[in-house]
PDB file of C-alpha atoms in Angstrom:
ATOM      1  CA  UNK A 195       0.000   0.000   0.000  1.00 55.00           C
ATOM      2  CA  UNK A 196       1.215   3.558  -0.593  1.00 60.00           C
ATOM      3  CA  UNK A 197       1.246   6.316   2.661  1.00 51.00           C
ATOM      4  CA  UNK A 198      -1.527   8.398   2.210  1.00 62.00           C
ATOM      5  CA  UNK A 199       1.052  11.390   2.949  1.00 73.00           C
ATOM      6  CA  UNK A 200       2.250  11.523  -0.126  1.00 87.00           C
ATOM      7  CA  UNK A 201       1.050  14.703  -1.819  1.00 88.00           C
ATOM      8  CA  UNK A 202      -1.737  14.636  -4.324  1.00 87.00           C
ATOM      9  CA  UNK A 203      -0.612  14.407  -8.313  1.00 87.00           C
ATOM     10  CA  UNK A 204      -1.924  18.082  -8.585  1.00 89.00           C
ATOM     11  CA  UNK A 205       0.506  19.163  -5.985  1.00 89.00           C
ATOM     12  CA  UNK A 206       3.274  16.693  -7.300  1.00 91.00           C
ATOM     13  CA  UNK A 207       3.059  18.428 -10.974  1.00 85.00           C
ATOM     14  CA  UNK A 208       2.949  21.957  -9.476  1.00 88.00           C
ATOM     15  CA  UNK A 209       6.140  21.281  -7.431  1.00 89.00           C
ATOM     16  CA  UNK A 210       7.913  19.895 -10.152  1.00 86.00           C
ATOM     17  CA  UNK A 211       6.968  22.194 -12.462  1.00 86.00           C
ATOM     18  CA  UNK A 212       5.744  19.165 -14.607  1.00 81.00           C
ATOM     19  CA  UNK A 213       3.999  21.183 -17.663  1.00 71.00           C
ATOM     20  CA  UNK A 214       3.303  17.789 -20.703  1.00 64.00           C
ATOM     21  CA  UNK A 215       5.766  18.003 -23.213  1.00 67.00           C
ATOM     22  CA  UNK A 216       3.887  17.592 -26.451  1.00 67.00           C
ATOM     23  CA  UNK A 217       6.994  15.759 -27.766  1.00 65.00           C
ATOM     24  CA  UNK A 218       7.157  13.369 -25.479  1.00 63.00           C
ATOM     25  CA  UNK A 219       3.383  12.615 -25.917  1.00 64.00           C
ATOM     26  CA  UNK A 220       2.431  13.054 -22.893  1.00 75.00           C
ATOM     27  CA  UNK A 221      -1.065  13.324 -21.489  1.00 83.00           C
ATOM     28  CA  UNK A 222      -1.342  12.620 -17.727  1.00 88.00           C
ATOM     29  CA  UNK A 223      -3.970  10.474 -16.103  1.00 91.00           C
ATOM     30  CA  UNK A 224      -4.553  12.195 -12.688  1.00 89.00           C
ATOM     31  CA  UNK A 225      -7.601  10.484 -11.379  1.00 93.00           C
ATOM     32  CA  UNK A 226      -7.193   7.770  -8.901  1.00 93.00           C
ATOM     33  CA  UNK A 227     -10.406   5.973 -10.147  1.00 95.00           C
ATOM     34  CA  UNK A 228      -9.528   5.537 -13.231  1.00 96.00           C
ATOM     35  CA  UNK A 229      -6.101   4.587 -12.869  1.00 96.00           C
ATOM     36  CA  UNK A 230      -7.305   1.844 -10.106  1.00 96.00           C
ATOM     37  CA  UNK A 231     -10.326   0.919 -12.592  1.00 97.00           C
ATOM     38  CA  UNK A 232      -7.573   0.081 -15.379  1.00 97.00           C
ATOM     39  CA  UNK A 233      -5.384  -1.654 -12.715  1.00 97.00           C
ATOM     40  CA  UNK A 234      -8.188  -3.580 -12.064  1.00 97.00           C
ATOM     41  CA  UNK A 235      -9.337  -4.546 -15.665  1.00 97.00           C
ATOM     42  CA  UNK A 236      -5.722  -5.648 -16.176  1.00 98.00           C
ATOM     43  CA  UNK A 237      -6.527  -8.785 -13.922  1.00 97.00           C
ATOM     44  CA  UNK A 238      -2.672  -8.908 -12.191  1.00 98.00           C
ATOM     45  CA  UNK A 239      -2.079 -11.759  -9.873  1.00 97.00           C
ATOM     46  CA  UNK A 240       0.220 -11.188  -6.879  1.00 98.00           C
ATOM     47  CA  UNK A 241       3.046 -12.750  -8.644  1.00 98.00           C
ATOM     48  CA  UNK A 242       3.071 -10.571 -11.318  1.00 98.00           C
ATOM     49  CA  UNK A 243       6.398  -8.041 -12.024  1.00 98.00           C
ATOM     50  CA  UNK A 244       4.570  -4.736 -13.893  1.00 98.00           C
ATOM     51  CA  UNK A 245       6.466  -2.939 -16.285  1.00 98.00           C
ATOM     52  CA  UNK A 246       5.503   1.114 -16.975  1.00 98.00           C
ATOM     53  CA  UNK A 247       5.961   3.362 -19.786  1.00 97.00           C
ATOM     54  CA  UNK A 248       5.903   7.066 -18.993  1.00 94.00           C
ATOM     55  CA  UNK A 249       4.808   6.953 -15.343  1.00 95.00           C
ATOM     56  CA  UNK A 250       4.506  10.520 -15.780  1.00 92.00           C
ATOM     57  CA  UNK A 251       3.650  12.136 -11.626  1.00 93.00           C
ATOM     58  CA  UNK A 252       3.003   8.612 -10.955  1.00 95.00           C
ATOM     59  CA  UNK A 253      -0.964   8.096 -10.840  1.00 95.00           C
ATOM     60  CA  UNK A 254      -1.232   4.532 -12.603  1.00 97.00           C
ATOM     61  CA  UNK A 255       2.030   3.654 -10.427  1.00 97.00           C
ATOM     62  CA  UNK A 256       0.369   4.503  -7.362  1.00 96.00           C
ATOM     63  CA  UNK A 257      -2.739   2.325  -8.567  1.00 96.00           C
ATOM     64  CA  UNK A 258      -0.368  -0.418  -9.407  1.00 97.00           C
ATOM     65  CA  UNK A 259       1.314  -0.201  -6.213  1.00 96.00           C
ATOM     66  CA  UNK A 260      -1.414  -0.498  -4.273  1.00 95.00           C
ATOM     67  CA  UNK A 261      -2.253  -3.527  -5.554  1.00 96.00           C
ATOM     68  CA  UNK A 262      -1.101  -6.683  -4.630  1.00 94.00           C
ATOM     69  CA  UNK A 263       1.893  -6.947  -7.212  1.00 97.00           C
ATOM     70  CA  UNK A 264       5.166  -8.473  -7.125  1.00 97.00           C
ATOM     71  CA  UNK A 265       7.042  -5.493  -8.621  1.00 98.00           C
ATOM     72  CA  UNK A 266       6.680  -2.355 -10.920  1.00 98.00           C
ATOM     73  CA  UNK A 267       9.412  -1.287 -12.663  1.00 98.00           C
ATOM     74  CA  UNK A 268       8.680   1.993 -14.595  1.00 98.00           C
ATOM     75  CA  UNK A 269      10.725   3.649 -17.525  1.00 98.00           C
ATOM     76  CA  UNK A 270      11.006   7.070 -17.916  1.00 95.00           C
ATOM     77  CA  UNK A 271      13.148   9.227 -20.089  1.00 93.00           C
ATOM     78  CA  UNK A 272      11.746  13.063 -18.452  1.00 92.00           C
ATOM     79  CA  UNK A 273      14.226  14.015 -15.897  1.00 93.00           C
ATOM     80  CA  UNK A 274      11.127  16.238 -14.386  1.00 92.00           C
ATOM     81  CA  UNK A 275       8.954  12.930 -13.886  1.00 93.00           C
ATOM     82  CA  UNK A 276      12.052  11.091 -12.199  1.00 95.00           C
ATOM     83  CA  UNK A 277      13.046  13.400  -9.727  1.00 94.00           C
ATOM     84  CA  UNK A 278       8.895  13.958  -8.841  1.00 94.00           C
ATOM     85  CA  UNK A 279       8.769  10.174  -8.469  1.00 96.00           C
ATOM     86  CA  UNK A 280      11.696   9.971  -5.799  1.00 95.00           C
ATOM     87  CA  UNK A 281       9.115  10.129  -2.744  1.00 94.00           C
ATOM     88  CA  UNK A 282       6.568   7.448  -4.124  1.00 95.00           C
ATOM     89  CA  UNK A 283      10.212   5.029  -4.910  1.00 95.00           C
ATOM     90  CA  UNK A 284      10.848   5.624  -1.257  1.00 93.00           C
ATOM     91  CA  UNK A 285       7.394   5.283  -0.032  1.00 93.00           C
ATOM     92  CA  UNK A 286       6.891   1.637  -2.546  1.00 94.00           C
ATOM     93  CA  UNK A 287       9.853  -0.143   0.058  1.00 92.00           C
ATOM     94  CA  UNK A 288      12.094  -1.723  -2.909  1.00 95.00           C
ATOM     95  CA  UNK A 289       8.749  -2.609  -5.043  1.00 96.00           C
ATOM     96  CA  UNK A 290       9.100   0.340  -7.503  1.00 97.00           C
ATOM     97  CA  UNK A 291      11.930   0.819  -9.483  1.00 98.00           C
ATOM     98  CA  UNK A 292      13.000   3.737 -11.841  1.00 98.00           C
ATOM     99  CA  UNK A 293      14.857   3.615 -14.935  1.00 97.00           C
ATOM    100  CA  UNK A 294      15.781   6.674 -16.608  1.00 97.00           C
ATOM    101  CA  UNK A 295      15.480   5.679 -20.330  1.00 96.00           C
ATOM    102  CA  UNK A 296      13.766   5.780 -23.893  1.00 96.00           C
ATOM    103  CA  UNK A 297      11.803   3.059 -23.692  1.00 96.00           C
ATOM    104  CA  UNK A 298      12.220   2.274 -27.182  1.00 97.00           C
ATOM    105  CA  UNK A 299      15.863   1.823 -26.890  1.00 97.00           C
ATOM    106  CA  UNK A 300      14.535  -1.008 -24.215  1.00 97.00           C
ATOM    107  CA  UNK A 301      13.690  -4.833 -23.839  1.00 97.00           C
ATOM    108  CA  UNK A 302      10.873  -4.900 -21.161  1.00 97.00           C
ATOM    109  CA  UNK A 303      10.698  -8.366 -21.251  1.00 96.00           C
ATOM    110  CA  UNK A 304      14.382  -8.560 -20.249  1.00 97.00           C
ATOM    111  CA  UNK A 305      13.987  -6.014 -17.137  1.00 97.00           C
ATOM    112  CA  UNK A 306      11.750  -8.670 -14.685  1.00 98.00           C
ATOM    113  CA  UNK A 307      11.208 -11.842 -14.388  1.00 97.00           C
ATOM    114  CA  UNK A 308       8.686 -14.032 -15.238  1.00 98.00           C
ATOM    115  CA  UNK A 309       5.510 -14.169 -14.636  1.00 98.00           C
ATOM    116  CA  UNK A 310       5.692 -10.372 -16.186  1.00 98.00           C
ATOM    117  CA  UNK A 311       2.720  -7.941 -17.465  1.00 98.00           C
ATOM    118  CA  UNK A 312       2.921  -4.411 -19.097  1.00 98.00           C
ATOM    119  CA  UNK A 313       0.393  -1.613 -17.938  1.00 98.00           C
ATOM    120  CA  UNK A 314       1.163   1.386 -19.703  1.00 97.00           C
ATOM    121  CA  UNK A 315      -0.696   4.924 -20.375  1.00 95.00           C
ATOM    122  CA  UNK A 316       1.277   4.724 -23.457  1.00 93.00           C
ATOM    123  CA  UNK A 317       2.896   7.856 -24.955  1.00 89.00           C
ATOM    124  CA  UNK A 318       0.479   8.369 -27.996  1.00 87.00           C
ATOM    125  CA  UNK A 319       3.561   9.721 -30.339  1.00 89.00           C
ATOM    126  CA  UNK A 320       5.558   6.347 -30.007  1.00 94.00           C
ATOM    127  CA  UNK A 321       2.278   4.327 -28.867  1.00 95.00           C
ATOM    128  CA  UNK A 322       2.029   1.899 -32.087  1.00 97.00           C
ATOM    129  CA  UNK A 323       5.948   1.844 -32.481  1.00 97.00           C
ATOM    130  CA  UNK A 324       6.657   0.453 -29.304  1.00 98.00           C
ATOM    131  CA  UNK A 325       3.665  -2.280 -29.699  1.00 98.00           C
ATOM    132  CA  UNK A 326       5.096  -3.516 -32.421  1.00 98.00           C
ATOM    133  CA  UNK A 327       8.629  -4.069 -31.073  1.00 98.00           C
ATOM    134  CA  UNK A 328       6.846  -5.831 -28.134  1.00 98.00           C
ATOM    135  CA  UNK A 329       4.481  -8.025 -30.120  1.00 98.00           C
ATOM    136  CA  UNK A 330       7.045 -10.930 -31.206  1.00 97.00           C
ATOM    137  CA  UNK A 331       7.886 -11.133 -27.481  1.00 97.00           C
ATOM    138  CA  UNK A 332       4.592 -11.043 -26.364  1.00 98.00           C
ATOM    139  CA  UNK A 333       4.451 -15.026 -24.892  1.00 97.00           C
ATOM    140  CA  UNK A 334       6.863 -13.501 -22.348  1.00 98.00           C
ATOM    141  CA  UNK A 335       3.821 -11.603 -21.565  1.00 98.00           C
ATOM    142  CA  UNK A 336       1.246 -12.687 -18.831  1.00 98.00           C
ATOM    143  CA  UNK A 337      -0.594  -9.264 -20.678  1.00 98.00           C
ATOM    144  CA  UNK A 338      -0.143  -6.198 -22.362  1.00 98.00           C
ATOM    145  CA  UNK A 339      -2.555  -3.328 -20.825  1.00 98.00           C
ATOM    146  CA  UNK A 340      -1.832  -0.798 -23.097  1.00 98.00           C
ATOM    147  CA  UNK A 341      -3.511   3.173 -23.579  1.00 96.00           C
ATOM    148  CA  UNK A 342      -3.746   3.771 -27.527  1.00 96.00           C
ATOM    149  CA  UNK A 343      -5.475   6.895 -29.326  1.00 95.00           C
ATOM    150  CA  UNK A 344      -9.037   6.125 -30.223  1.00 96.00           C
ATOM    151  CA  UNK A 345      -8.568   5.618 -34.025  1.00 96.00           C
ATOM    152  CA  UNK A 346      -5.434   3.305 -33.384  1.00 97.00           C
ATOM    153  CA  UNK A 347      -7.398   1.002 -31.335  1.00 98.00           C
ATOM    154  CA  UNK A 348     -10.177   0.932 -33.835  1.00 98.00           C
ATOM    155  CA  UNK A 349      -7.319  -0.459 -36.029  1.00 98.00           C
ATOM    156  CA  UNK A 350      -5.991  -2.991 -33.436  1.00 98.00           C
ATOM    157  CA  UNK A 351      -9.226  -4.522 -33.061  1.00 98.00           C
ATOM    158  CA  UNK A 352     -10.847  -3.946 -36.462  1.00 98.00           C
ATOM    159  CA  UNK A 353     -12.515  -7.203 -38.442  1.00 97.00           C
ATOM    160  CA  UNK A 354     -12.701  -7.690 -42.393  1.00 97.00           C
ATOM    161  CA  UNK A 355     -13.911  -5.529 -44.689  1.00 96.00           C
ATOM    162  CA  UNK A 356     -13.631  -2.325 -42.937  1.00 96.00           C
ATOM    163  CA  UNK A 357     -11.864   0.765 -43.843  1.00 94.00           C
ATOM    164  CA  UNK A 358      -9.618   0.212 -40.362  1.00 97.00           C
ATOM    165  CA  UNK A 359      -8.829  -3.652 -41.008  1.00 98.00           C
ATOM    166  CA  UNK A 360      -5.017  -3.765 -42.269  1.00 97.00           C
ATOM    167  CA  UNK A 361      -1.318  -4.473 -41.478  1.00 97.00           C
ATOM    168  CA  UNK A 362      -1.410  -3.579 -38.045  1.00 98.00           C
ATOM    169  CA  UNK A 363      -4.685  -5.491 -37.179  1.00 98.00           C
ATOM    170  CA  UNK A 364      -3.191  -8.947 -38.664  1.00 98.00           C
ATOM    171  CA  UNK A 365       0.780  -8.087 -37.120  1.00 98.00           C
ATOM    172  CA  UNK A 366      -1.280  -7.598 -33.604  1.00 98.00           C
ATOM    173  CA  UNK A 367      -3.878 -10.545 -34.150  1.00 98.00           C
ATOM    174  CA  UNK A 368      -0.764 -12.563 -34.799  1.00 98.00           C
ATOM    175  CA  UNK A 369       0.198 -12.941 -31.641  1.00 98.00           C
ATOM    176  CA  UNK A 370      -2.557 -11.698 -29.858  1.00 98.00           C
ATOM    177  CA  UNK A 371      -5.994 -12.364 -28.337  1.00 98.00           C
ATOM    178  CA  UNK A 372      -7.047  -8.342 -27.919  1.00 98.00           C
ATOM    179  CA  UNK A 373      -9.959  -6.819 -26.076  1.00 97.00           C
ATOM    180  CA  UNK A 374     -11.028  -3.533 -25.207  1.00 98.00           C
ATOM    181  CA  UNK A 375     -11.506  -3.365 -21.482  1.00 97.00           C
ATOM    182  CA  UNK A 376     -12.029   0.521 -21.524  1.00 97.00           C
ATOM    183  CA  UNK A 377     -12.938   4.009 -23.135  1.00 97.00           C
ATOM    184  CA  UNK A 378     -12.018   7.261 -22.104  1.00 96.00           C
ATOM    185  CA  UNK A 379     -12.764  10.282 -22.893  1.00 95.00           C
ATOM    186  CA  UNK A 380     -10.153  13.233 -23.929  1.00 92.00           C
ATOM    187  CA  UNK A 381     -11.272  15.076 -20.675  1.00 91.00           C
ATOM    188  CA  UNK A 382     -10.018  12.771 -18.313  1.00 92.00           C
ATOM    189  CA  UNK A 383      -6.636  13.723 -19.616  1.00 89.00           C
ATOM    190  CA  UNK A 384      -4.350  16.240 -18.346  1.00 83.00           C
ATOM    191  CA  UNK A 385      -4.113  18.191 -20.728  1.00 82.00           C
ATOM    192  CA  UNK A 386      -7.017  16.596 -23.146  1.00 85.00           C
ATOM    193  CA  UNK A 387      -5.788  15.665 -26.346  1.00 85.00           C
ATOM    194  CA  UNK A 388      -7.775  15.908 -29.319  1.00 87.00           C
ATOM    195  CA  UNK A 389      -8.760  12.541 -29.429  1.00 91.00           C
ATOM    196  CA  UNK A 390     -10.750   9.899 -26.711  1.00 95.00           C
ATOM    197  CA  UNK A 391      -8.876   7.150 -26.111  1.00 96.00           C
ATOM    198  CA  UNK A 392      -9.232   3.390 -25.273  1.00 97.00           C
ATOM    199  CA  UNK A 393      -7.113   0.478 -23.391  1.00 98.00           C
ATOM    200  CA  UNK A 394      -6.962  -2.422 -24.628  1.00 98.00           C
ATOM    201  CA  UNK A 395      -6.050  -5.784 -22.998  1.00 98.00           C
ATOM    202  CA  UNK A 396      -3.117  -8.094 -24.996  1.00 98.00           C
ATOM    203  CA  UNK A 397      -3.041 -11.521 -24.087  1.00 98.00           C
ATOM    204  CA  UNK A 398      -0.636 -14.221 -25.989  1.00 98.00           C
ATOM    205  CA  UNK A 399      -2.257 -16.185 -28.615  1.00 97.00           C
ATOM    206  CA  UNK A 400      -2.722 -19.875 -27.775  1.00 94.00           C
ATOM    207  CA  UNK A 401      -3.180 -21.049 -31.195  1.00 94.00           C
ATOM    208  CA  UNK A 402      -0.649 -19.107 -32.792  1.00 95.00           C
ATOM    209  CA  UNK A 403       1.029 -21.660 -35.980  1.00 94.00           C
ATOM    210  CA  UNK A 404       4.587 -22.644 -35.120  1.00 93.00           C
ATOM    211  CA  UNK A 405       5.005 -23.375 -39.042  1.00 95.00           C
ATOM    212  CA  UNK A 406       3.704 -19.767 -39.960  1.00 97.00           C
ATOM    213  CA  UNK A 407       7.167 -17.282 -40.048  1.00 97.00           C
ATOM    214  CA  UNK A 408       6.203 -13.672 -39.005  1.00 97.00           C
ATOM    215  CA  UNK A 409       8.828 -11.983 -41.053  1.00 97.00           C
ATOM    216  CA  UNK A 410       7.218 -13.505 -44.228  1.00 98.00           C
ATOM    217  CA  UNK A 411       3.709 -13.220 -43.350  1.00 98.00           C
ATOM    218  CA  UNK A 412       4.118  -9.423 -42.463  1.00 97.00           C
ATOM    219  CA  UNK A 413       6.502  -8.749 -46.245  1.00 98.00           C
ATOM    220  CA  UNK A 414       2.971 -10.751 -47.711  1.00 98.00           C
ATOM    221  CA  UNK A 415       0.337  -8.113 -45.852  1.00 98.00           C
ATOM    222  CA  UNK A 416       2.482  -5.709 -46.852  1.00 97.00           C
ATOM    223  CA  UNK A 417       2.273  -6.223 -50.644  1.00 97.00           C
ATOM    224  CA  UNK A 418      -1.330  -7.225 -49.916  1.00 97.00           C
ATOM    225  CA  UNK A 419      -2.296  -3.932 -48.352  1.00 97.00           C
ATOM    226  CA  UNK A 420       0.110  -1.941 -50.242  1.00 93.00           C
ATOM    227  CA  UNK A 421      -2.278  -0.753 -52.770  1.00 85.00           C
ATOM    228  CA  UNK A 422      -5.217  -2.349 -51.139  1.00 84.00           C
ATOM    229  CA  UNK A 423      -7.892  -1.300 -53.871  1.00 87.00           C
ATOM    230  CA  UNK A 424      -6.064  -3.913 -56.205  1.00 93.00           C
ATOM    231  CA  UNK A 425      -7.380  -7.484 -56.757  1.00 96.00           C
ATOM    232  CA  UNK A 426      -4.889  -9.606 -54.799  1.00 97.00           C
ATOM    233  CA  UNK A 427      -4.026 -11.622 -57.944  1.00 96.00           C
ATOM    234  CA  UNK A 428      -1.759  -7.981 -58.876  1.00 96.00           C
ATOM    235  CA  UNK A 429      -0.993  -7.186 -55.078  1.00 96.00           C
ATOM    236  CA  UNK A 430       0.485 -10.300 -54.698  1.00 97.00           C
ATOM    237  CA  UNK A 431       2.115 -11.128 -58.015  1.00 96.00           C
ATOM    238  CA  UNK A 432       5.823 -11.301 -56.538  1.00 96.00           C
ATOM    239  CA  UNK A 433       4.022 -13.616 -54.366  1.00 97.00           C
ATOM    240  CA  UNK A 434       2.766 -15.693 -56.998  1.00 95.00           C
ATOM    241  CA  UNK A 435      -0.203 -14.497 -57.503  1.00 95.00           C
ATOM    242  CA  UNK A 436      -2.765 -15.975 -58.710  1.00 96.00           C
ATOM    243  CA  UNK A 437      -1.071 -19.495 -58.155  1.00 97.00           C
ATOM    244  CA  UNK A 438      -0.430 -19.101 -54.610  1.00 98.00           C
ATOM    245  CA  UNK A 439      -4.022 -18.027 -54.402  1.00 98.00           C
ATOM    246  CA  UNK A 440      -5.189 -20.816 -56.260  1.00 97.00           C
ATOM    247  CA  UNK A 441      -3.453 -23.444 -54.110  1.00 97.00           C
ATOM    248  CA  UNK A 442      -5.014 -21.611 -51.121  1.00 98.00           C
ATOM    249  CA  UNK A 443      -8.358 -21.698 -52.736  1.00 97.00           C
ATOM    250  CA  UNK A 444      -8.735 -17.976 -52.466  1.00 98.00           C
ATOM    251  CA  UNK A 445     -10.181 -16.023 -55.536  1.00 97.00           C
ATOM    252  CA  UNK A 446      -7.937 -14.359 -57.377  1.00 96.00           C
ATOM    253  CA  UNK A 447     -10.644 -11.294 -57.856  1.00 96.00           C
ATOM    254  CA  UNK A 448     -10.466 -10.508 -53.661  1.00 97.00           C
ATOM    255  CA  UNK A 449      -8.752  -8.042 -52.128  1.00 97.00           C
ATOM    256  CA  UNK A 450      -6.508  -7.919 -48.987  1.00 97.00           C
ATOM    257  CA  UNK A 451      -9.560  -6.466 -46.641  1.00 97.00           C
ATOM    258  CA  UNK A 452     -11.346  -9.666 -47.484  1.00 97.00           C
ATOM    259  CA  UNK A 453      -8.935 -11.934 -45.891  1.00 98.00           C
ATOM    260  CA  UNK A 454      -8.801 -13.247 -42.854  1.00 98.00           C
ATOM    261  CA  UNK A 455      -6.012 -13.839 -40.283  1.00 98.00           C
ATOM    262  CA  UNK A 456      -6.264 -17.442 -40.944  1.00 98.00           C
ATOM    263  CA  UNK A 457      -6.566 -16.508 -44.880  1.00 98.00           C
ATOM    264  CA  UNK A 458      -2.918 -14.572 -44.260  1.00 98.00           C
ATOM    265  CA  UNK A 459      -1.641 -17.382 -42.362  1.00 98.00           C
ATOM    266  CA  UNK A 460      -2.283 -19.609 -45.152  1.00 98.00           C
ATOM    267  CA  UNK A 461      -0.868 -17.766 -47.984  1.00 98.00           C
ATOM    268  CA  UNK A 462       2.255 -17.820 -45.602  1.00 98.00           C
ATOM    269  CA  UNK A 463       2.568 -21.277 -45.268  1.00 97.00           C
ATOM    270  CA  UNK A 464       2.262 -22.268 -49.158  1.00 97.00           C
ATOM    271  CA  UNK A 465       4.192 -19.494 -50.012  1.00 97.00           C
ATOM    272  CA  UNK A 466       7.054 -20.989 -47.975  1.00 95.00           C
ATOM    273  CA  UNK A 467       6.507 -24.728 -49.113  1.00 91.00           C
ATOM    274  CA  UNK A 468       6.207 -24.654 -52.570  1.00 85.00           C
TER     275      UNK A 468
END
């Protein structure tokens, strides 16, 4: 549990002078509701070491702390946000740890052991960057309970045939079960951005193929979705076209918003064994 001495966030930001820096991407979450509600929603077992991106004044890490965690170990790269944080580090007794760094020149799952989560108010400039360096590690990952822009998660979890289903959708769906587990509105930011917002829950995919090789199936979505108005029997001629889409019985007259995640997958896998 945390001393209920500590100052409130409000205080903590006036003191250090803690103004967002709109290159950093940061939008603070101040109220303790809603950073306990999305602690909660992450489902965290008392085993489980937490990583953080951005703590920020600290209001998710406070939630997180005061639940029954192993561990939270919380990357920062503000100098500002790491010297406000000093008090709640002392008040944690060794559970929270700081490390002063860009968190995309880091491996989180390398910082804890297992079991290990990520619960992150994600920095919305470098938001779908760092998801994708994290996704081929993600069955090091109890979950990923991650803060994206509104239109970003519409893409994470969009299905077939929409305007939002694409590249990122099937690279995430790859190795992820996904779920929205809240919505926020921009005014429960500090400052609002222009956008609501939505976290969404990551878990590792079960059923993910062992003969299916990411690199390939992501340089095939790619061509796919390149120029996605094109039949795929053009988008995928270096592919094979419409021979590869014959042996998958696939028309050749579809295009890449058609397909499913299993469709991908299967192009993959015939593509690779002639």
């Amino acid at each position: 549990m945390i001393p209920e001495a500590l100052p409130p966030l409000r205080a903590v930001i006036d003191a250090h002078k803690l103004a967002t820096r709109k290159a950093l991407g940061q939008h603070f979450l101040l109220d303790m509701n809603i950073t306990r509600a999305i602690v909660a929603r992450a489902a965290l077992t008392p085993q489980t070491h937490v990583i953080e991106i951005g703590p920020g004044p600290g209001g998710l890490t406070r939630a997180l702390l005061e639940s029954p965690i192993a561990s939270c170990t919380a990357i920062e790269r503000d100098k500002r946000c790491i010297e406000a944080l000093a008090p709640l580090v002392k008040a944690a007794g060794g559970r929270l740890t700081l490390i002063e760094e860009d968190a995309l020149k880091t491996s989180p799952q390398t910082l804890v052991p297992a079991p290990r989560a990520i619960v992150a108010n994600l920095p919305y400039n470098i938001g779908t960057q760092l998801l994708l360096q994290w996704l081929p590690h993600a069955a090091m990952f109890e979950s990923m309970t991650l803060m994206f822009q509104k239109e970003v998660a519409d893409r994470l979890l969009a299905a077939p045939h929409s305007k939002d289903y694409g590249r990122l959708t099937l690279a995430a769906q790859f190795f992820c079960n996904m779920q929205r587990v809240m919505k926020l509105r921009a005014a429960a930011f500090w400052p609002p951005p222009k956008i609501d917002s939505a976290m969404l829950r990551f878990t590792p995919r079960a059923d993910r193929p062992s003969d299916v090789d990411f690199e390939t199936f992501e340089a095939l979505t790619k061509a796919a979705f390149g120029q996605r108005r094109k039949m795929l029997r053009a988008a995928l001629k270096s592919f094979g076209g419409e021979a590869l889409l014959e042996r998958a019985q696939i028309p050749a007259s579809r295009r890449a918003e058609d397909l499913s995640l299993k469709d991908f997958e299967t192009l993959t896998r015939l593509f690779a064994n002639p």
